[in-house]
Every structure is written in C-alpha cells, then in structure tokens.
Amino acid sequence: MYEGKITDVPGIEVGHAQDFTAKTGCTVILARKSAVGGVDVRGSAPGTRETDLLRPMNLVERIHAVALCGGSAFGLSAACGVMKYLEEQGIGFDTGVAKVPIVAAAVIFDLAYGNSRIRPDEKMGYEACINANSGIIAQGSVGAGTGATVGKILGMRGCMKAGVGTSSIKLPGGIVVGALVVVNAFGDVVEPGTGKIIAGARNPETGEFVDTKRVLLQGYTTKAPIGNNTTIGVVATNACLSKEQANKVASLAHNGLALTISPVHTMFDGDTIFAMSTGDIKSDVNVIGVAAVEAVSRAVVNAIMSAQKFQDT
C-alpha cells in the first residue's frame, strides 16, 4: 500500500455513502472554499456532468465539489444531493439571486454486479457530504468503489473486485498533489514498472489471469457489453493553477492510468479525471502534472490492494 491521501491537500474533504446490499455507492470530494477546476475525458463511453463548463473558454472557473458515483447515468442524480447540501451551507456561485453550487460528476457502470434497480440518488449524495471530512479515507469496496470490478473481457464470471483508492505526493515548498480514483476498468490492473498483473480477467475454470492485452492481440473479438466499465477520479493540489493549467494536469494525470491499467481508454471505458486547485503556491505545471501521474498510479494500486475479494457477500 502506498501512503498519503487526497485530503492531505488543504481544503479538500472526502465522504462516502453506499448500499452494501445493492453493491453501489458514491464518493464526494468537497472544496468548501471552491477550487479551480479542470477535466479530461479519455474513455469512449463516459457518463459525466459539468464537463463542458470546465473547458478553459467558459465562464465559471471554480467548482465546489466532484461527485463520483456508481449506477451508470442514473447515478448522476446523486450530484443533486451534493448541490442541496452545499446550498444549505451557503456555498455556491453567486448569481445575484441565488448561490448555485458547481458540482461536477462522473459515473461508473456497476449495474451488472449488484442490484441494477438500486442506484445512487439525491439522498445518497447528500449523505456522502454529511460523511465528508479531511481525515482518514476508507479505501477499497466503499463509496463509488462498492460495485467496482476489473478485467471483464470474458464477462463478469472472470472479473475481479476493485474499488476506490487514494494517495498523495509531497513536493518541496509545501506543495501537495493528491489523487482519488475509482477503478472499474475493462482491462487488467498491473504493477507499475514490472507490468505484473495484480487484478484482472481470469479463466473461470482455473482462476489464472488470461492477460487481456494478450488476448486482444491474438485477435479475440470481445462480446463484453459496451459501457460496463470506466475508471474515474480526481487529482487535487494546493499549488496555484489557472483553469487551463488545471485541464492540462487532468490530461497528464491520465498517464497514471496508462501505467496501471492494461488496456485503458477503450471503447468500453468512460475514463474521466477531474483536477482541483485549492491553493496559491506558485509552481511549474509540469511538476504538478508529473506528481499527478504518480499519485494516480499509486491510488489505482491502493484501490486494488484494499478491495474485497470478488467472492464477497
């Protein structure tokens, strides 16, 4: 397990809420004093909210929360609960007639693992906010990672349990770069540096890893349902970033997924990473981006190492 957590970044809080019976949940990353936001969507089957708003040419620069949810597109409704909570706290973009909380969101598809009729909703999003704090973050099969799985080229019979993980990198000058990732990939999860598979598709008869990349290179045409996957996450820092720089950091952070998920960004995934800048410490955006790559890769490994085995209740 790697050390650190995204809440090591000043101004960031995290809260989970979940239904362990239905095997779904949501995770909220709060910035009560707001954060400059950015995003990069790389997968081809995304389910997101407010990603257009985070483009550099658009008006609003700062966000107040990111909701990461199970439930596929249904789960986006949990963001309404986050908005409700923040409005009650007097937090939001001041329009003159109301403060509108800016809540970005992304979802994973976990409907095939648990009860497909029960998904994160407004109540669960609100509960996650109530549970938010800047302390210890539960990892593994909790929050948005409750129903997460990896390695689905042979279907659900051959996949393994995954979840949510977090990590942080501390840089000179008091800068912290943290990441929180919900790992629900079509591909396998590999150990950075060695490429050794630590979770992924297995032969249903023998339990041995089949190596998704190798199977695809042999010409196998997968019948895996489109969209049953997606890895989503947030990188945060107390370094000062412009909106354009936050988008660049989000883009670079996807390299952390490329180091740990094989293959990644497929037609079956909706991989999305948000970036949040809460501070005013000056730094080189390249340094922050490289740290984000490392934090994301570590968070992916932590998600797997913390997850329950697939044969859980």
C-alpha positions as semicolon CSV with decimal commas, in nm:
position;residue;x (nm);y (nm);z (nm)
1;M;0,000;0,000;0,000
2;Y;0,120;0,348;-0,086
3;E;0,095;0,627;0,169
4;G;-0,091;0,954;0,154
5;K;-0,443;1,061;0,066
6;I;-0,613;1,332;-0,137
7;T;-0,724;1,504;0,185
8;D;-0,359;1,585;0,255
9;V;-0,433;1,873;0,016
10;P;-0,560;2,166;0,228
11;G;-0,923;2,250;0,156
12;I;-1,020;1,902;0,032
13;E;-1,267;1,675;0,212
14;V;-1,396;1,332;0,110
15;G;-1,712;1,148;0,206
16;H;-1,850;0,807;0,110
17;A;-2,203;0,670;0,110
18;Q;-2,307;0,328;-0,014
19;D;-2,558;0,046;-0,015
20;F;-2,358;-0,268;0,054
21;T;-2,655;-0,493;-0,021
22;A;-2,719;-0,342;-0,364
23;K;-2,341;-0,304;-0,416
24;T;-2,333;0,057;-0,529
25;G;-2,242;0,393;-0,382
26;C;-2,094;0,738;-0,432
27;T;-1,792;0,936;-0,318
28;V;-1,787;1,314;-0,289
29;I;-1,478;1,535;-0,300
30;L;-1,563;1,872;-0,145
31;A;-1,386;2,207;-0,172
32;R;-1,598;2,428;0,053
33;K;-1,396;2,737;-0,032
34;S;-1,402;2,635;-0,401
35;A;-1,124;2,518;-0,630
36;V;-1,014;2,597;-0,982
37;G;-1,142;2,305;-1,185
38;G;-1,036;2,112;-1,491
39;V;-1,123;1,781;-1,656
40;D;-1,011;1,540;-1,925
41;V;-1,235;1,265;-2,062
42;R;-1,042;0,991;-2,245
43;G;-1,269;0,687;-2,246
44;S;-1,528;0,640;-2,520
45;A;-1,830;0,557;-2,303
46;P;-1,843;0,837;-2,042
47;G;-2,122;0,944;-1,813
48;T;-2,048;1,294;-1,686
49;R;-2,188;1,625;-1,567
50;E;-2,049;1,983;-1,599
51;T;-1,750;1,881;-1,812
52;D;-1,835;2,146;-2,074
53;L;-1,837;2,412;-1,804
54;L;-1,478;2,320;-1,710
55;R;-1,338;2,398;-2,055
56;P;-1,097;2,696;-2,040
57;M;-1,306;2,922;-2,265
58;N;-1,618;2,902;-2,047
59;L;-1,725;3,143;-1,773
60;V;-1,709;2,958;-1,441
61;E;-1,356;2,883;-1,318
62;R;-1,416;2,740;-0,972
63;I;-1,605;2,433;-0,856
64;H;-1,725;2,328;-0,513
65;A;-1,740;1,950;-0,541
66;V;-1,692;1,646;-0,760
67;A;-1,928;1,350;-0,721
68;L;-1,802;1,009;-0,830
69;C;-2,090;0,764;-0,849
70;G;-2,198;0,415;-0,934
71;G;-2,526;0,346;-1,109
72;S;-2,427;0,441;-1,463
73;A;-2,612;0,750;-1,592
74;F;-2,878;0,701;-1,324
75;G;-2,614;0,774;-1,061
76;L;-2,567;1,132;-1,179
77;S;-2,873;1,221;-0,972
78;A;-2,653;1,192;-0,661
79;A;-2,498;1,525;-0,763
80;C;-2,834;1,689;-0,688
81;G;-2,794;1,582;-0,326
82;V;-2,448;1,738;-0,320
83;M;-2,595;2,062;-0,456
84;K;-2,865;2,055;-0,191
85;Y;-2,612;2,011;0,088
86;L;-2,383;2,287;-0,038
87;E;-2,673;2,530;-0,088
88;E;-2,777;2,472;0,273
89;Q;-2,421;2,565;0,373
90;G;-2,441;2,888;0,173
91;I;-2,183;2,763;-0,075
92;G;-2,209;2,829;-0,448
93;F;-2,151;3,056;-0,746
94;D;-2,321;3,384;-0,665
95;T;-2,563;3,471;-0,945
96;G;-2,714;3,764;-0,759
97;V;-3,043;3,584;-0,696
98;A;-2,908;3,254;-0,565
99;K;-2,581;3,079;-0,489
100;V;-2,552;2,787;-0,729
101;P;-2,312;2,513;-0,616
102;I;-2,094;2,396;-0,904
103;V;-2,082;2,018;-0,880
104;A;-1,907;1,816;-1,147
105;A;-1,969;1,442;-1,164
106;A;-1,881;1,118;-1,337
107;V;-2,018;0,766;-1,307
108;I;-1,911;0,406;-1,338
109;F;-2,125;0,118;-1,461
110;D;-2,178;-0,121;-1,170
111;L;-2,533;-0,235;-1,254
112;A;-2,416;-0,584;-1,359
113;Y;-2,254;-0,656;-1,023
114;G;-2,522;-0,571;-0,768
115;N;-2,891;-0,482;-0,779
116;S;-2,940;-0,295;-1,106
117;R;-3,263;-0,139;-0,979
118;I;-3,093;0,045;-0,693
119;R;-2,859;0,332;-0,781
120;P;-2,703;0,632;-0,606
121;D;-2,961;0,907;-0,572
122;E;-3,003;1,254;-0,423
123;K;-3,030;1,111;-0,072
124;M;-2,705;0,915;-0,107
125;G;-2,522;1,218;-0,245
126;Y;-2,639;1,426;0,050
127;E;-2,531;1,152;0,292
128;A;-2,184;1,141;0,139
129;C;-2,150;1,514;0,206
130;I;-2,251;1,468;0,569
131;N;-1,982;1,199;0,598
132;A;-1,713;1,418;0,439
133;N;-1,402;1,505;0,638
134;S;-1,037;1,585;0,587
135;G;-0,907;1,286;0,782
136;I;-0,871;0,918;0,706
137;I;-1,034;0,795;0,385
138;A;-1,173;0,443;0,366
139;Q;-1,042;0,262;0,058
140;G;-1,150;-0,045;-0,135
141;S;-1,509;-0,158;-0,176
142;V;-1,673;0,153;-0,032
143;G;-1,837;0,463;-0,173
144;A;-1,827;0,475;-0,551
145;G;-1,599;0,170;-0,543
146;T;-1,857;-0,056;-0,375
147;G;-1,957;-0,223;-0,702
148;A;-1,636;-0,169;-0,898
149;T;-1,474;-0,459;-1,085
150;V;-1,188;-0,505;-1,333
151;G;-1,093;-0,747;-1,611
152;K;-1,421;-0,805;-1,793
153;I;-1,313;-0,928;-2,136
154;L;-1,463;-1,271;-2,056
155;G;-1,764;-1,126;-1,876
156;M;-1,849;-1,097;-1,509
157;R;-1,763;-1,462;-1,435
158;G;-1,396;-1,392;-1,496
159;C;-1,354;-1,045;-1,345
160;M;-1,219;-0,941;-1,005
161;K;-1,330;-0,698;-0,738
162;A;-1,184;-0,347;-0,740
163;G;-1,274;-0,024;-0,561
164;V;-1,163;0,324;-0,465
165;G;-0,808;0,423;-0,375
166;T;-0,620;0,737;-0,280
167;S;-0,263;0,860;-0,249
168;S;-0,062;1,183;-0,233
169;I;0,279;1,318;-0,323
170;K;0,453;1,590;-0,118
171;L;0,679;1,828;-0,309
172;P;0,926;2,094;-0,193
173;G;0,779;2,423;-0,079
174;G;0,479;2,268;0,095
175;I;0,304;2,160;-0,226
176;V;0,086;1,850;-0,210
177;V;-0,064;1,664;-0,505
178;G;-0,326;1,403;-0,419
179;A;-0,544;1,164;-0,614
180;L;-0,857;0,960;-0,556
181;V;-0,952;0,701;-0,819
182;V;-1,248;0,465;-0,862
183;V;-1,115;0,166;-1,057
184;N;-1,377;-0,012;-1,268
185;A;-1,177;-0,096;-1,578
186;F;-1,237;-0,321;-1,877
187;G;-0,867;-0,404;-1,867
188;D;-0,635;-0,557;-1,608
189;V;-0,457;-0,367;-1,331
190;V;-0,081;-0,407;-1,343
191;E;0,203;-0,320;-1,109
192;P;0,380;-0,004;-1,229
193;G;0,730;-0,074;-1,350
194;T;0,700;-0,451;-1,377
195;G;0,374;-0,487;-1,569
196;K;0,278;-0,777;-1,342
197;I;-0,098;-0,827;-1,331
198;I;-0,236;-0,779;-0,979
199;A;-0,605;-0,793;-1,070
200;G;-0,795;-0,860;-1,390
201;A;-0,962;-1,112;-1,615
202;R;-0,927;-1,473;-1,504
203;N;-1,004;-1,806;-1,660
204;P;-1,335;-1,902;-1,491
205;E;-1,222;-2,266;-1,472
206;T;-0,864;-2,227;-1,344
207;G;-0,865;-1,882;-1,184
208;E;-0,546;-1,789;-1,371
209;F;-0,504;-1,447;-1,529
210;V;-0,570;-1,454;-1,902
211;D;-0,393;-1,119;-1,975
212;T;-0,650;-0,900;-2,150
213;K;-0,395;-0,727;-2,373
214;R;-0,251;-1,057;-2,493
215;V;-0,597;-1,195;-2,566
216;L;-0,684;-0,888;-2,774
217;L;-0,356;-0,905;-2,966
218;Q;-0,439;-1,262;-3,059
219;G;-0,741;-1,128;-3,245
220;Y;-1,009;-1,208;-2,988
221;T;-1,330;-1,012;-3,053
222;T;-1,479;-0,932;-2,716
223;K;-1,851;-0,959;-2,657
224;A;-1,827;-0,756;-2,339
225;P;-2,124;-0,518;-2,310
226;I;-2,024;-0,164;-2,406
227;G;-2,002;0,076;-2,112
228;N;-1,982;-0,184;-1,833
229;N;-1,659;-0,027;-1,713
230;T;-1,494;0,316;-1,660
231;T;-1,224;0,446;-1,425
232;I;-1,292;0,790;-1,280
233;G;-1,104;1,009;-1,039
234;V;-0,984;1,343;-0,908
235;V;-0,639;1,495;-0,869
236;A;-0,608;1,789;-0,631
237;T;-0,328;2,023;-0,532
238;N;-0,265;2,330;-0,322
239;A;-0,044;2,466;-0,600
240;C;-0,187;2,763;-0,788
241;L;-0,327;2,658;-1,125
242;S;-0,521;2,853;-1,383
243;K;-0,824;2,688;-1,536
244;E;-0,624;2,599;-1,846
245;Q;-0,344;2,455;-1,633
246;A;-0,595;2,251;-1,432
247;N;-0,720;2,099;-1,756
248;K;-0,361;2,018;-1,854
249;V;-0,295;1,850;-1,520
250;A;-0,611;1,642;-1,564
251;S;-0,483;1,541;-1,906
252;L;-0,138;1,445;-1,779
253;A;-0,291;1,253;-1,488
254;H;-0,437;1,000;-1,732
255;N;-0,081;0,875;-1,777
256;G;-0,117;0,732;-1,428
257;L;-0,399;0,515;-1,558
258;A;-0,185;0,412;-1,856
259;L;0,086;0,293;-1,615
260;T;-0,151;0,071;-1,419
261;I;-0,443;-0,036;-1,642
262;S;-0,392;-0,253;-1,949
263;P;-0,558;-0,175;-2,183
264;V;-0,703;0,164;-2,086
265;H;-0,924;0,426;-2,257
266;T;-1,101;0,164;-2,468
267;M;-1,438;0,187;-2,641
268;F;-1,577;0,006;-2,338
269;D;-1,450;0,262;-2,083
270;G;-1,554;0,618;-1,999
271;D;-1,233;0,715;-1,821
272;T;-1,253;1,066;-1,675
273;I;-1,022;1,261;-1,444
274;F;-1,103;1,595;-1,280
275;A;-0,843;1,838;-1,142
276;M;-0,888;2,075;-0,848
277;S;-0,655;2,354;-0,736
278;T;-0,726;2,488;-0,387
279;G;-0,414;2,692;-0,313
280;D;-0,194;2,979;-0,419
281;I;0,157;2,830;-0,406
282;K;0,339;2,900;-0,731
283;S;0,480;2,601;-0,916
284;D;0,564;2,464;-1,260
285;V;0,259;2,296;-1,416
286;N;0,487;2,021;-1,547
287;V;0,597;1,935;-1,194
288;I;0,236;1,919;-1,076
289;G;0,145;1,706;-1,377
290;V;0,424;1,456;-1,315
291;A;0,328;1,432;-0,948
292;A;-0,035;1,378;-1,053
293;V;0,071;1,084;-1,271
294;E;0,248;0,923;-0,977
295;A;-0,038;0,992;-0,734
296;V;-0,296;0,845;-0,973
297;S;-0,092;0,529;-1,037
298;R;-0,046;0,476;-0,664
299;A;-0,417;0,536;-0,599
300;V;-0,509;0,269;-0,856
301;V;-0,285;0,014;-0,684
302;N;-0,426;0,109;-0,342
303;A;-0,780;0,060;-0,473
304;I;-0,698;-0,296;-0,575
305;M;-0,499;-0,382;-0,263
306;S;-0,783;-0,253;-0,042
307;A;-1,071;-0,414;-0,231
308;Q;-1,265;-0,709;-0,105
309;K;-1,225;-1,032;-0,297
310;F;-1,475;-1,082;-0,575
311;Q;-1,641;-1,364;-0,382
312;D;-1,772;-1,126;-0,115
313;T;-2,124;-1,118;0,021
